[in-house]
Amino acid sequence: MWVTTGTPISTVLLKDIEPSAFVGSNPSDIHGGVLNGSRAFFAATTAAHGRELWATDGTPGGTVMVADLQAGPGGSNPHDITSQLWSVWFVADDGSTGPQIWEAAAVLASTQRVTNLAGTHPRDLVPSNQFSRVLFRDENDTGRLYTTSDAASGADVLATFRNGPGNLVPNSNFGSLIAGFPVVFTAAGEDDGLELWGTDGTVLGTKRLCDIAVAAPSELRAELQLHAAPLGSTMNFDIEAGPPGGFSVMAIAANPIPGVAIPGLINGTVNI
């Protein structure tokens, strides 16, 4: 595990997690900014424990394995790491329940399994606007958007789609670009193609934001991403509207004017 402040002299080895020669721990899925930026979580591999969840406070002594969820060299293979407030969520397989959502206290005090959904593989975890909840999709069952809950299985179906959901993006990380919808994603309803949707983590608060390709209900692709732009935040996405529309790259401007309909905010269309 290496750290840097952006200069050659500050780029140093933080900790040799797997000291075996020429092997390496292959840290990945690094999620920083937890506990007001004082700790980062990531997946790493060792010969003794396999691939497990690790955390670091930026010091060698503070770089530790959070939990050995699957004992032995096999490892639980944590991925889709995300955080909210004092908790870190991730997907891992403890060897008995399959891939499930787990929650670790950011202060490293405890780690517990959240979901028990047989036959599922949660992916694309995104914090919900609802306290201590995360949204996710099932890799094995396209069409359902889930939220963690107090149910026996640890989750409830939030919405069902003909296609999707996909490209779950935490809108709230970028100044709530679309007010009222902390999470945006792409999905296809019963009578449209892939379009832009938003949710506040509730059934009633899950809505289609706009029908971009009204005349082409068979869109095949939509990729969402948010990024910080020099003049604020923008949400870029490309969508295939089908002939004669072709592919378009679109953006929703930052700081939308209150009362202006979502379709009116779409600009910068470029056919490619």
mmCIF file with all atom_site columns, N, CA, C and O in Angstrom, residues 37-76:
data_model
loop_
_atom_site.group_PDB
_atom_site.id
_atom_site.type_symbol
_atom_site.label_atom_id
_atom_site.label_alt_id
_atom_site.label_comp_id
_atom_site.label_asym_id
_atom_site.label_entity_id
_atom_site.label_seq_id
_atom_site.pdbx_PDB_ins_code
_atom_site.Cartn_x
_atom_site.Cartn_y
_atom_site.Cartn_z
_atom_site.occupancy
_atom_site.B_iso_or_equiv
_atom_site.pdbx_formal_charge
_atom_site.auth_seq_id
_atom_site.auth_comp_id
_atom_site.auth_asym_id
_atom_site.auth_atom_id
_atom_site.pdbx_PDB_model_num
ATOM 1   N N  . GLY A 1 37 ? -12.601 11.954  6.699  1.00 0.00 ? 37 GLY A N  1
ATOM 2   C CA . GLY A 1 37 ? -11.363 11.871  5.936  1.00 0.00 ? 37 GLY A CA 1
ATOM 3   C C  . GLY A 1 37 ? -10.201 11.260  6.686  1.00 0.00 ? 37 GLY A C  1
ATOM 4   O O  . GLY A 1 37 ? -9.081  11.221  6.163  1.00 0.00 ? 37 GLY A O  1
ATOM 5   N N  . SER A 1 38 ? -10.435 10.755  7.893  1.00 0.00 ? 38 SER A N  1
ATOM 6   C CA . SER A 1 38 ? -9.326  10.233  8.688  1.00 0.00 ? 38 SER A CA 1
ATOM 7   C C  . SER A 1 38 ? -9.019  8.768   8.417  1.00 0.00 ? 38 SER A C  1
ATOM 8   O O  . SER A 1 38 ? -8.026  8.243   8.914  1.00 0.00 ? 38 SER A O  1
ATOM 9   N N  . ARG A 1 39 ? -9.855  8.092   7.640  1.00 0.00 ? 39 ARG A N  1
ATOM 10  C CA . ARG A 1 39 ? -9.624  6.667   7.407  1.00 0.00 ? 39 ARG A CA 1
ATOM 11  C C  . ARG A 1 39 ? -10.114 6.275   6.016  1.00 0.00 ? 39 ARG A C  1
ATOM 12  O O  . ARG A 1 39 ? -11.098 6.814   5.521  1.00 0.00 ? 39 ARG A O  1
ATOM 13  N N  . ALA A 1 40 ? -9.399  5.337   5.401  1.00 0.00 ? 40 ALA A N  1
ATOM 14  C CA . ALA A 1 40 ? -9.793  4.785   4.102  1.00 0.00 ? 40 ALA A CA 1
ATOM 15  C C  . ALA A 1 40 ? -9.925  3.271   4.236  1.00 0.00 ? 40 ALA A C  1
ATOM 16  O O  . ALA A 1 40 ? -9.203  2.638   5.024  1.00 0.00 ? 40 ALA A O  1
ATOM 17  N N  . PHE A 1 41 ? -10.856 2.696   3.482  1.00 0.00 ? 41 PHE A N  1
ATOM 18  C CA . PHE A 1 41 ? -11.081 1.256   3.488  1.00 0.00 ? 41 PHE A CA 1
ATOM 19  C C  . PHE A 1 41 ? -10.775 0.693   2.110  1.00 0.00 ? 41 PHE A C  1
ATOM 20  O O  . PHE A 1 41 ? -10.994 1.360   1.094  1.00 0.00 ? 41 PHE A O  1
ATOM 21  N N  . PHE A 1 42 ? -10.292 -0.542  2.064  1.00 0.00 ? 42 PHE A N  1
ATOM 22  C CA . PHE A 1 42 ? -9.923  -1.145  0.786  1.00 0.00 ? 42 PHE A CA 1
ATOM 23  C C  . PHE A 1 42 ? -9.842  -2.657  0.930  1.00 0.00 ? 42 PHE A C  1
ATOM 24  O O  . PHE A 1 42 ? -9.860  -3.199  2.049  1.00 0.00 ? 42 PHE A O  1
ATOM 25  N N  . ALA A 1 43 ? -9.767  -3.356  -0.187 1.00 0.00 ? 43 ALA A N  1
ATOM 26  C CA . ALA A 1 43 ? -9.596  -4.807  -0.198 1.00 0.00 ? 43 ALA A CA 1
ATOM 27  C C  . ALA A 1 43 ? -8.129  -5.121  -0.458 1.00 0.00 ? 43 ALA A C  1
ATOM 28  O O  . ALA A 1 43 ? -7.480  -4.466  -1.279 1.00 0.00 ? 43 ALA A O  1
ATOM 29  N N  . ALA A 1 44 ? -7.595  -6.112  0.252  1.00 0.00 ? 44 ALA A N  1
ATOM 30  C CA . ALA A 1 44 ? -6.197  -6.516  0.068  1.00 0.00 ? 44 ALA A CA 1
ATOM 31  C C  . ALA A 1 44 ? -6.065  -8.008  0.338  1.00 0.00 ? 44 ALA A C  1
ATOM 32  O O  . ALA A 1 44 ? -6.884  -8.602  1.059  1.00 0.00 ? 44 ALA A O  1
ATOM 33  N N  . THR A 1 45 ? -5.019  -8.599  -0.223 1.00 0.00 ? 45 THR A N  1
ATOM 34  C CA . THR A 1 45 ? -4.825  -10.051 -0.134 1.00 0.00 ? 45 THR A CA 1
ATOM 35  C C  . THR A 1 45 ? -3.534  -10.389 0.606  1.00 0.00 ? 45 THR A C  1
ATOM 36  O O  . THR A 1 45 ? -2.490  -9.779  0.362  1.00 0.00 ? 45 THR A O  1
ATOM 37  N N  . THR A 1 46 ? -3.633  -11.354 1.513  1.00 0.00 ? 46 THR A N  1
ATOM 38  C CA . THR A 1 46 ? -2.453  -11.911 2.169  1.00 0.00 ? 46 THR A CA 1
ATOM 39  C C  . THR A 1 46 ? -2.486  -13.427 2.025  1.00 0.00 ? 46 THR A C  1
ATOM 40  O O  . THR A 1 46 ? -3.555  -14.025 1.820  1.00 0.00 ? 46 THR A O  1
ATOM 41  N N  . ALA A 1 47 ? -1.316  -14.063 2.148  1.00 0.00 ? 47 ALA A N  1
ATOM 42  C CA . ALA A 1 47 ? -1.248  -15.511 2.021  1.00 0.00 ? 47 ALA A CA 1
ATOM 43  C C  . ALA A 1 47 ? -2.005  -16.206 3.140  1.00 0.00 ? 47 ALA A C  1
ATOM 44  O O  . ALA A 1 47 ? -2.606  -17.268 2.944  1.00 0.00 ? 47 ALA A O  1
ATOM 45  N N  . ALA A 1 48 ? -2.018  -15.612 4.315  1.00 0.00 ? 48 ALA A N  1
ATOM 46  C CA . ALA A 1 48 ? -2.647  -16.253 5.469  1.00 0.00 ? 48 ALA A CA 1
ATOM 47  C C  . ALA A 1 48 ? -4.160  -16.115 5.486  1.00 0.00 ? 48 ALA A C  1
ATOM 48  O O  . ALA A 1 48 ? -4.872  -17.043 5.905  1.00 0.00 ? 48 ALA A O  1
ATOM 49  N N  . HIS A 1 49 ? -4.672  -14.964 5.030  1.00 0.00 ? 49 HIS A N  1
ATOM 50  C CA . HIS A 1 49 ? -6.109  -14.686 5.177  1.00 0.00 ? 49 HIS A CA 1
ATOM 51  C C  . HIS A 1 49 ? -6.861  -14.535 3.859  1.00 0.00 ? 49 HIS A C  1
ATOM 52  O O  . HIS A 1 49 ? -8.090  -14.381 3.877  1.00 0.00 ? 49 HIS A O  1
ATOM 53  N N  . GLY A 1 50 ? -6.177  -14.569 2.743  1.00 0.00 ? 50 GLY A N  1
ATOM 54  C CA . GLY A 1 50 ? -6.848  -14.353 1.477  1.00 0.00 ? 50 GLY A CA 1
ATOM 55  C C  . GLY A 1 50 ? -7.231  -12.891 1.321  1.00 0.00 ? 50 GLY A C  1
ATOM 56  O O  . GLY A 1 50 ? -6.647  -12.003 1.951  1.00 0.00 ? 50 GLY A O  1
ATOM 57  N N  . ARG A 1 51 ? -8.235  -12.620 0.506  1.00 0.00 ? 51 ARG A N  1
ATOM 58  C CA . ARG A 1 51 ? -8.645  -11.240 0.244  1.00 0.00 ? 51 ARG A CA 1
ATOM 59  C C  . ARG A 1 51 ? -9.714  -10.821 1.252  1.00 0.00 ? 51 ARG A C  1
ATOM 60  O O  . ARG A 1 51 ? -10.804 -11.408 1.298  1.00 0.00 ? 51 ARG A O  1
ATOM 61  N N  . GLU A 1 52 ? -9.413  -9.777  2.051  1.00 0.00 ? 52 GLU A N  1
ATOM 62  C CA . GLU A 1 52 ? -10.322 -9.320  3.086  1.00 0.00 ? 52 GLU A CA 1
ATOM 63  C C  . GLU A 1 52 ? -10.362 -7.793  3.108  1.00 0.00 ? 52 GLU A C  1
ATOM 64  O O  . GLU A 1 52 ? -9.636  -7.121  2.368  1.00 0.00 ? 52 GLU A O  1
ATOM 65  N N  . LEU A 1 53 ? -11.221 -7.248  3.956  1.00 0.00 ? 53 LEU A N  1
ATOM 66  C CA . LEU A 1 53 ? -11.363 -5.809  4.092  1.00 0.00 ? 53 LEU A CA 1
ATOM 67  C C  . LEU A 1 53 ? -10.290 -5.258  5.032  1.00 0.00 ? 53 LEU A C  1
ATOM 68  O O  . LEU A 1 53 ? -10.098 -5.768  6.141  1.00 0.00 ? 53 LEU A O  1
ATOM 69  N N  . TRP A 1 54 ? -9.601  -4.184  4.585  1.00 0.00 ? 54 TRP A N  1
ATOM 70  C CA . TRP A 1 54 ? -8.579  -3.522  5.372  1.00 0.00 ? 54 TRP A CA 1
ATOM 71  C C  . TRP A 1 54 ? -8.949  -2.048  5.525  1.00 0.00 ? 54 TRP A C  1
ATOM 72  O O  . TRP A 1 54 ? -9.781  -1.520  4.789  1.00 0.00 ? 54 TRP A O  1
ATOM 73  N N  . ALA A 1 55 ? -8.306  -1.406  6.490  1.00 0.00 ? 55 ALA A N  1
ATOM 74  C CA . ALA A 1 55 ? -8.494  0.028   6.703  1.00 0.00 ? 55 ALA A CA 1
ATOM 75  C C  . ALA A 1 55 ? -7.154  0.656   7.034  1.00 0.00 ? 55 ALA A C  1
ATOM 76  O O  . ALA A 1 55 ? -6.244  -0.021  7.535  1.00 0.00 ? 55 ALA A O  1
ATOM 77  N N  . THR A 1 56 ? -7.031  1.938   6.747  1.00 0.00 ? 56 THR A N  1
ATOM 78  C CA . THR A 1 56 ? -5.810  2.653   7.091  1.00 0.00 ? 56 THR A CA 1
ATOM 79  C C  . THR A 1 56 ? -6.134  4.073   7.542  1.00 0.00 ? 56 THR A C  1
ATOM 80  O O  . THR A 1 56 ? -7.068  4.695   7.032  1.00 0.00 ? 56 THR A O  1
ATOM 81  N N  . ASP A 1 57 ? -5.379  4.558   8.516  1.00 0.00 ? 57 ASP A N  1
ATOM 82  C CA . ASP A 1 57 ? -5.479  5.952   8.937  1.00 0.00 ? 57 ASP A CA 1
ATOM 83  C C  . ASP A 1 57 ? -4.303  6.765   8.410  1.00 0.00 ? 57 ASP A C  1
ATOM 84  O O  . ASP A 1 57 ? -4.083  7.890   8.840  1.00 0.00 ? 57 ASP A O  1
ATOM 85  N N  . GLY A 1 58 ? -3.558  6.159   7.488  1.00 0.00 ? 58 GLY A N  1
ATOM 86  C CA . GLY A 1 58 ? -2.416  6.847   6.890  1.00 0.00 ? 58 GLY A CA 1
ATOM 87  C C  . GLY A 1 58 ? -1.093  6.565   7.559  1.00 0.00 ? 58 GLY A C  1
ATOM 88  O O  . GLY A 1 58 ? -0.069  7.137   7.176  1.00 0.00 ? 58 GLY A O  1
ATOM 89  N N  . THR A 1 59 ? -1.098  5.675   8.552  1.00 0.00 ? 59 THR A N  1
ATOM 90  C CA . THR A 1 59 ? 0.140   5.298   9.233  1.00 0.00 ? 59 THR A CA 1
ATOM 91  C C  . THR A 1 59 ? 0.337   3.792   9.089  1.00 0.00 ? 59 THR A C  1
ATOM 92  O O  . THR A 1 59 ? -0.635  3.039   8.937  1.00 0.00 ? 59 THR A O  1
ATOM 93  N N  . PRO A 1 60 ? 1.598   3.312   9.146  1.00 0.00 ? 60 PRO A N  1
ATOM 94  C CA . PRO A 1 60 ? 1.829   1.865   9.056  1.00 0.00 ? 60 PRO A CA 1
ATOM 95  C C  . PRO A 1 60 ? 1.105   1.091   10.153 1.00 0.00 ? 60 PRO A C  1
ATOM 96  O O  . PRO A 1 60 ? 0.492   0.058   9.893  1.00 0.00 ? 60 PRO A O  1
ATOM 97  N N  . GLY A 1 61 ? 1.160   1.593   11.402 1.00 0.00 ? 61 GLY A N  1
ATOM 98  C CA . GLY A 1 61 ? 0.507   0.901   12.505 1.00 0.00 ? 61 GLY A CA 1
ATOM 99  C C  . GLY A 1 61 ? -1.003  0.940   12.423 1.00 0.00 ? 61 GLY A C  1
ATOM 100 O O  . GLY A 1 61 ? -1.684  0.066   12.965 1.00 0.00 ? 61 GLY A O  1
ATOM 101 N N  . GLY A 1 62 ? -1.540  1.955   11.735 1.00 0.00 ? 62 GLY A N  1
ATOM 102 C CA . GLY A 1 62 ? -2.983  2.102   11.596 1.00 0.00 ? 62 GLY A CA 1
ATOM 103 C C  . GLY A 1 62 ? -3.530  1.472   10.337 1.00 0.00 ? 62 GLY A C  1
ATOM 104 O O  . GLY A 1 62 ? -4.703  1.690   9.989  1.00 0.00 ? 62 GLY A O  1
ATOM 105 N N  . THR A 1 63 ? -2.717  0.693   9.638  1.00 0.00 ? 63 THR A N  1
ATOM 106 C CA . THR A 1 63 ? -3.160  -0.033  8.447  1.00 0.00 ? 63 THR A CA 1
ATOM 107 C C  . THR A 1 63 ? -3.362  -1.480  8.847  1.00 0.00 ? 63 THR A C  1
ATOM 108 O O  . THR A 1 63 ? -2.403  -2.238  9.040  1.00 0.00 ? 63 THR A O  1
ATOM 109 N N  . VAL A 1 64 ? -4.630  -1.885  9.010  1.00 0.00 ? 64 VAL A N  1
ATOM 110 C CA . VAL A 1 64 ? -4.945  -3.175  9.611  1.00 0.00 ? 64 VAL A CA 1
ATOM 111 C C  . VAL A 1 64 ? -6.081  -3.866  8.870  1.00 0.00 ? 64 VAL A C  1
ATOM 112 O O  . VAL A 1 64 ? -6.880  -3.233  8.178  1.00 0.00 ? 64 VAL A O  1
ATOM 113 N N  . MET A 1 65 ? -6.169  -5.179  9.038  1.00 0.00 ? 65 MET A N  1
ATOM 114 C CA . MET A 1 65 ? -7.302  -5.939  8.507  1.00 0.00 ? 65 MET A CA 1
ATOM 115 C C  . MET A 1 65 ? -8.502  -5.691  9.411  1.00 0.00 ? 65 MET A C  1
ATOM 116 O O  . MET A 1 65 ? -8.404  -5.780  10.640 1.00 0.00 ? 65 MET A O  1
ATOM 117 N N  . VAL A 1 66 ? -9.642  -5.375  8.831  1.00 0.00 ? 66 VAL A N  1
ATOM 118 C CA . VAL A 1 66 ? -10.839 -5.061  9.609  1.00 0.00 ? 66 VAL A CA 1
ATOM 119 C C  . VAL A 1 66 ? -11.459 -6.328  10.178 1.00 0.00 ? 66 VAL A C  1
ATOM 120 O O  . VAL A 1 66 ? -11.826 -6.383  11.358 1.00 0.00 ? 66 VAL A O  1
ATOM 121 N N  . ALA A 1 67 ? -11.601 -7.357  9.351  1.00 0.00 ? 67 ALA A N  1
ATOM 122 C CA . ALA A 1 67 ? -12.201 -8.612  9.807  1.00 0.00 ? 67 ALA A CA 1
ATOM 123 C C  . ALA A 1 67 ? -11.802 -9.739  8.867  1.00 0.00 ? 67 ALA A C  1
ATOM 124 O O  . ALA A 1 67 ? -11.662 -9.519  7.656  1.00 0.00 ? 67 ALA A O  1
ATOM 125 N N  . ASP A 1 68 ? -11.618 -10.931 9.418  1.00 0.00 ? 68 ASP A N  1
ATOM 126 C CA . ASP A 1 68 ? -11.336 -12.120 8.621  1.00 0.00 ? 68 ASP A CA 1
ATOM 127 C C  . ASP A 1 68 ? -12.644 -12.887 8.474  1.00 0.00 ? 68 ASP A C  1
ATOM 128 O O  . ASP A 1 68 ? -12.936 -13.812 9.223  1.00 0.00 ? 68 ASP A O  1
ATOM 129 N N  . LEU A 1 69 ? -13.467 -12.457 7.505  1.00 0.00 ? 69 LEU A N  1
ATOM 130 C CA . LEU A 1 69 ? -14.823 -12.994 7.393  1.00 0.00 ? 69 LEU A CA 1
ATOM 131 C C  . LEU A 1 69 ? -14.853 -14.438 6.920  1.00 0.00 ? 69 LEU A C  1
ATOM 132 O O  . LEU A 1 69 ? -15.762 -15.196 7.276  1.00 0.00 ? 69 LEU A O  1
ATOM 133 N N  . GLN A 1 70 ? -13.895 -14.840 6.095  1.00 0.00 ? 70 GLN A N  1
ATOM 134 C CA . GLN A 1 70 ? -13.803 -16.238 5.674  1.00 0.00 ? 70 GLN A CA 1
ATOM 135 C C  . GLN A 1 70 ? -12.422 -16.739 6.078  1.00 0.00 ? 70 GLN A C  1
ATOM 136 O O  . GLN A 1 70 ? -11.422 -16.430 5.437  1.00 0.00 ? 70 GLN A O  1
ATOM 137 N N  . ALA A 1 71 ? -12.394 -17.484 7.163  1.00 0.00 ? 71 ALA A N  1
ATOM 138 C CA . ALA A 1 71 ? -11.122 -17.918 7.723  1.00 0.00 ? 71 ALA A CA 1
ATOM 139 C C  . ALA A 1 71 ? -10.315 -18.737 6.718  1.00 0.00 ? 71 ALA A C  1
ATOM 140 O O  . ALA A 1 71 ? -10.867 -19.485 5.915  1.00 0.00 ? 71 ALA A O  1
ATOM 141 N N  . GLY A 1 72 ? -8.993  -18.567 6.793  1.00 0.00 ? 72 GLY A N  1
ATOM 142 C CA . GLY A 1 72 ? -8.128  -19.299 5.894  1.00 0.00 ? 72 GLY A CA 1
ATOM 143 C C  . GLY A 1 72 ? -7.729  -18.471 4.690  1.00 0.00 ? 72 GLY A C  1
ATOM 144 O O  . GLY A 1 72 ? -8.094  -17.294 4.568  1.00 0.00 ? 72 GLY A O  1
ATOM 145 N N  . PRO A 1 73 ? -6.977  -19.055 3.771  1.00 0.00 ? 73 PRO A N  1
ATOM 146 C CA . PRO A 1 73 ? -6.420  -18.306 2.640  1.00 0.00 ? 73 PRO A CA 1
ATOM 147 C C  . PRO A 1 73 ? -7.420  -17.973 1.540  1.00 0.00 ? 73 PRO A C  1
ATOM 148 O O  . PRO A 1 73 ? -7.092  -17.261 0.604  1.00 0.00 ? 73 PRO A O  1
ATOM 149 N N  . GLY A 1 74 ? -8.657  -18.507 1.640  1.00 0.00 ? 74 GLY A N  1
ATOM 150 C CA . GLY A 1 74 ? -9.631  -18.257 0.578  1.00 0.00 ? 74 GLY A CA 1
ATOM 151 C C  . GLY A 1 74 ? -10.058 -16.808 0.506  1.00 0.00 ? 74 GLY A C  1
ATOM 152 O O  . GLY A 1 74 ? -10.084 -16.192 -0.550 1.00 0.00 ? 74 GLY A O  1
ATOM 153 N N  . GLY A 1 75 ? -10.411 -16.229 1.649  1.00 0.00 ? 75 GLY A N  1
ATOM 154 C CA . GLY A 1 75 ? -10.813 -14.829 1.703  1.00 0.00 ? 75 GLY A CA 1
ATOM 155 C C  . GLY A 1 75 ? -12.259 -14.611 1.316  1.00 0.00 ? 75 GLY A C  1
ATOM 156 O O  . GLY A 1 75 ? -12.876 -15.417 0.612  1.00 0.00 ? 75 GLY A O  1
ATOM 157 N N  . SER A 1 76 ? -12.840 -13.495 1.771  1.00 0.00 ? 76 SER A N  1
ATOM 158 C CA . SER A 1 76 ? -14.251 -13.180 1.510  1.00 0.00 ? 76 SER A CA 1
ATOM 159 C C  . SER A 1 76 ? -14.446 -12.290 0.288  1.00 0.00 ? 76 SER A C  1
ATOM 160 O O  . SER A 1 76 ? -15.576 -11.993 -0.096 1.00 0.00 ? 76 SER A O  1
#
